[in-house]
Short mmCIF file of C-alpha atoms in Angstrom, two decimals:
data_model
loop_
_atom_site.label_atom_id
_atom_site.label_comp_id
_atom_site.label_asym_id
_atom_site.label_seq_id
_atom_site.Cartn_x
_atom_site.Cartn_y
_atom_site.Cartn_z
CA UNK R 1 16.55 -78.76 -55.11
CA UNK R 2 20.21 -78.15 -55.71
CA UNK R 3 22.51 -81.06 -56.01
CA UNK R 4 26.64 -80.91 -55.88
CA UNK R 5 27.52 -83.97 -58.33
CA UNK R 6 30.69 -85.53 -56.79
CA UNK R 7 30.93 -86.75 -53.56
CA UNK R 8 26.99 -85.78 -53.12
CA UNK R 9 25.21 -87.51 -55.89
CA UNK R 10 28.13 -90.14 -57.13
CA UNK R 11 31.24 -91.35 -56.12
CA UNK R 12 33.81 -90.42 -58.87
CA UNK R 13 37.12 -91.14 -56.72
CA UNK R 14 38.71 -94.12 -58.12
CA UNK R 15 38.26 -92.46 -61.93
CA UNK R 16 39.78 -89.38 -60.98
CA UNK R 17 42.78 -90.57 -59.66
CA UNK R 18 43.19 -93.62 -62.44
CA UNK R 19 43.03 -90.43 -64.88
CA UNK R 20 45.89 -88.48 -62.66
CA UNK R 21 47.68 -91.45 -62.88
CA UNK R 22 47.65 -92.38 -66.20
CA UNK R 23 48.58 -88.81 -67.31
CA UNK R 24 51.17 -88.33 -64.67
CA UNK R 25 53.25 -91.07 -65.33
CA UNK R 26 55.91 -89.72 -66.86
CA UNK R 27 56.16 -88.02 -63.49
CA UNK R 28 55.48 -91.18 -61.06
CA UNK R 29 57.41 -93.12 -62.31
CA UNK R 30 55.96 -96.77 -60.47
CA UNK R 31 54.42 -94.88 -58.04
CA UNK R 32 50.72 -93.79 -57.88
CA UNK R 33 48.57 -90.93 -56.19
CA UNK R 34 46.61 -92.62 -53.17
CA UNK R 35 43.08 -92.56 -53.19
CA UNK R 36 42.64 -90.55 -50.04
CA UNK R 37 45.07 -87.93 -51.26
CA UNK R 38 43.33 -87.36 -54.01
CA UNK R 39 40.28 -87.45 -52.12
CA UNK R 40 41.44 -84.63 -50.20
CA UNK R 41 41.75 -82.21 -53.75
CA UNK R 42 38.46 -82.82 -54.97
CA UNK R 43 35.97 -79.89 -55.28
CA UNK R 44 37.06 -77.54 -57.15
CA UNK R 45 37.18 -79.02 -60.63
CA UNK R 46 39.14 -80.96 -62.39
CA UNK R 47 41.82 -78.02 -63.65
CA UNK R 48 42.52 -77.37 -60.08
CA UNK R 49 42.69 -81.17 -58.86
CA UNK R 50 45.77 -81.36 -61.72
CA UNK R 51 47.27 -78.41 -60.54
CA UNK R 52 47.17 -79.96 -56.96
CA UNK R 53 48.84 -83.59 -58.71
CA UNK R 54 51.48 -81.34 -60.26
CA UNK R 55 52.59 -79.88 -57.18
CA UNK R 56 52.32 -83.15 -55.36
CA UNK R 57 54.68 -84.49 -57.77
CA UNK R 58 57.44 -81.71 -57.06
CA UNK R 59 56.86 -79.47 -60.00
CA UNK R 60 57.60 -76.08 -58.70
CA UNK R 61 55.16 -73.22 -57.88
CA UNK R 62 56.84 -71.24 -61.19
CA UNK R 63 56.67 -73.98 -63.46
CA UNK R 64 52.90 -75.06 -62.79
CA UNK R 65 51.64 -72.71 -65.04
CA UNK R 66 53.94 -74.23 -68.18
CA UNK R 67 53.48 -77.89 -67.06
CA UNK R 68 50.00 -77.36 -66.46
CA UNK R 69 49.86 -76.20 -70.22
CA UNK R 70 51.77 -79.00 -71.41
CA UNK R 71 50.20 -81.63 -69.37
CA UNK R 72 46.56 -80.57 -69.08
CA UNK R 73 45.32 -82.33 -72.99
CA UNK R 74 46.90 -85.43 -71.40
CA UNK R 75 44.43 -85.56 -68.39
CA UNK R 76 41.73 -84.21 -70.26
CA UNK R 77 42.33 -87.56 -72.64
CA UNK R 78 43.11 -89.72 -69.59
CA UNK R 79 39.70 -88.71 -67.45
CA UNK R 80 37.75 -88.43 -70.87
CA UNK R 81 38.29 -92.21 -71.52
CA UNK R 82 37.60 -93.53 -68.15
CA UNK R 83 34.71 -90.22 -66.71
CA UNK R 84 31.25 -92.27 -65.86
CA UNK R 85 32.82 -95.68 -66.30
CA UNK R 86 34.04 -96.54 -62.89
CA UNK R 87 32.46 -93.97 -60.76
CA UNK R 88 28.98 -95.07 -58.46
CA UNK R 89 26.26 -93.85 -57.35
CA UNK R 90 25.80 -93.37 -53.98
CA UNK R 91 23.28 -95.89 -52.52
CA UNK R 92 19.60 -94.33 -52.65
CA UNK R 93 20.54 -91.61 -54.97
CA UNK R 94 18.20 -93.10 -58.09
CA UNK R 95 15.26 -94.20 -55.48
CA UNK R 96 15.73 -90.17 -54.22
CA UNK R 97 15.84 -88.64 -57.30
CA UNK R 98 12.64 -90.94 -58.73
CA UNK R 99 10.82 -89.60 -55.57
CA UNK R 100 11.67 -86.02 -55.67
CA UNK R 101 10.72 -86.33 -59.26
CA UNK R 102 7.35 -87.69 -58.73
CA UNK R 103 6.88 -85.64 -56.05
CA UNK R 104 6.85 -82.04 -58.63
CA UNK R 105 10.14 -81.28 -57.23
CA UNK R 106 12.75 -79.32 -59.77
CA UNK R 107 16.50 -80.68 -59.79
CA UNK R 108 19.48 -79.01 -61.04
CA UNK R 109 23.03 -79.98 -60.61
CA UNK R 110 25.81 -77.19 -59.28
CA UNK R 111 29.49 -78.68 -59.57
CA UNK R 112 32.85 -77.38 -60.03
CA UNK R 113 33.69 -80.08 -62.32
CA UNK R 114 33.61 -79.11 -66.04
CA UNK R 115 30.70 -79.27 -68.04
CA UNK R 116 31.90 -81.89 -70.40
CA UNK R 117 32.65 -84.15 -67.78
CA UNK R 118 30.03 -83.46 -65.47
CA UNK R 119 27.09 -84.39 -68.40
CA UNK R 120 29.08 -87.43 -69.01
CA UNK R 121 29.28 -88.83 -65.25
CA UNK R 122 25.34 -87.81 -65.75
CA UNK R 123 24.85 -89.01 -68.64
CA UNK R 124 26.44 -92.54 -67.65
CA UNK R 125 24.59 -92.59 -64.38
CA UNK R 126 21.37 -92.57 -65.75
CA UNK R 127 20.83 -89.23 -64.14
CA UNK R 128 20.29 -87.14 -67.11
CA UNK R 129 16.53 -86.87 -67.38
CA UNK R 130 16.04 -86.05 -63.16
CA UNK R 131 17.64 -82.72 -63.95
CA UNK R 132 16.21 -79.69 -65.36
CA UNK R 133 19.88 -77.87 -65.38
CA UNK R 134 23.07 -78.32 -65.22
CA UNK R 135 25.58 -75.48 -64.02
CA UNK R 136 29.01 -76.44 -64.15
CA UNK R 137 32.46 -75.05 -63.27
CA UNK R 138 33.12 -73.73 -66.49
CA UNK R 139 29.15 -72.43 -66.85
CA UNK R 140 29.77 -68.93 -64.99
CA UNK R 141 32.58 -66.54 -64.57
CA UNK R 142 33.03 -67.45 -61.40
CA UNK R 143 32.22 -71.24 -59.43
CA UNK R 144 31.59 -72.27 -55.87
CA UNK R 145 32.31 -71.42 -53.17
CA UNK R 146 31.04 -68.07 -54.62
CA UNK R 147 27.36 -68.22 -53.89
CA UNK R 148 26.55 -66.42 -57.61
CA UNK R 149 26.30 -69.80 -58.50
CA UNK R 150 23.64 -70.64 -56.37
CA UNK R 151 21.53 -67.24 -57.54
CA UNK R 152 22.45 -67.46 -60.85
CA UNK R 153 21.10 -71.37 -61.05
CA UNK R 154 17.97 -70.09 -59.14
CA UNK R 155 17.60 -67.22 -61.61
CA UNK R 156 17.66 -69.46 -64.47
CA UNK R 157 15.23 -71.93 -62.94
CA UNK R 158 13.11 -68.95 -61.82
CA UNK R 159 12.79 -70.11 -58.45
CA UNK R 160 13.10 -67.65 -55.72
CA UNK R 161 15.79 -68.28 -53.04
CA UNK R 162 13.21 -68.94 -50.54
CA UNK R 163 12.19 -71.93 -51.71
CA UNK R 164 15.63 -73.73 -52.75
CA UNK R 165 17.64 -76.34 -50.97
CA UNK R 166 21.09 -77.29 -52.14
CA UNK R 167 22.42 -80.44 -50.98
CA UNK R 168 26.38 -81.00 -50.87
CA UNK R 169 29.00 -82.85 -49.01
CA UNK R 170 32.07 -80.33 -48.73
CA UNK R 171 33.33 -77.26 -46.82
CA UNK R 172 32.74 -75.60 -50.35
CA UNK R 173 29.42 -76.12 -50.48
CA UNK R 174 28.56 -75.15 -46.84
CA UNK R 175 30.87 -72.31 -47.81
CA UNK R 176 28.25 -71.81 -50.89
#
């Protein structure tokens, strides 16, 4: 079984956008990203979800590129201080995961967030030892919605596609 980590496994909203914040402020002045907007740019990792702020906050299409540069250690500092410490678990997930567990069943994680982050949120979760592998955004050339992901997860497992089910929340991973 196949498991997208945010929104699917653990809710890591309110971290997210405390770490956009923080690291945008120079740009927000007093003002702060809304939850549900950044809601809305969550699923393709975390280098995407800044690019998303940036624009948001009237950087131009040209200049992302150079502000993203100059502004990406900043959020990688910002989300590494706060990533697993005020994100939650979706209610059921540990009962689940004991069950599938105990069951025989073989768990891996498929995100788009980073690999650092994504063993943290695990890590601080408790989730770590449900999980036989962890394939991240950063893990493969490419990330989902390309379904090489999938394959290339069920390669490494050695499980044949037949007999996987991966469980998500978003229109990337139906698109998956």
């Amino acid at each position: 079984i196949l498991f997208d980590l945010d929104g699917t496994l653990v809710n890591t909203l309110t971290e997210l956008a405390d770490a956009l914040n923080d690291s945008l402020r120079p740009l927000l002045g007093s003002n702060s990203l809304a939850h549900p907007l950044v809601q809305s740019w969550i699923g393709n990792g975390a280098a995407t979800l800044f690019k998303l702020a940036l624009r948001h906050c009237g950087i131009s299409e040209d200049s992302i590129p150079a502000e993203f540069q100059n502004r990406w250690p900043d959020f990688q500092s910002a989300y590494a201080k706060r990533c697993g410490t005020n994100s939650t678990l979706y209610p059921g997930v540990i009962n689940c995961l004991n069950a599938l567990q105990h069951a025989g069943y073989r768990m891996a994680v498929v995100t788009n967030k980073e690999a650092y982050f994504a063993e943290k949120v695990i890590h601080n979760k408790g989730m770590k030892d449900y999980f036989e592998l962890v394939v991240a955004g950063d893990s493969l050339p490419c990330k989902k919605p390309d379904p090489q992901v999938l394959w290339t997860t069920l390669e490494q497992l050695g499980v044949a596609r037949s007999q996987a089910l991966f469980i998500g929340d978003s229109i990337i991973d139906i698109e998956t």
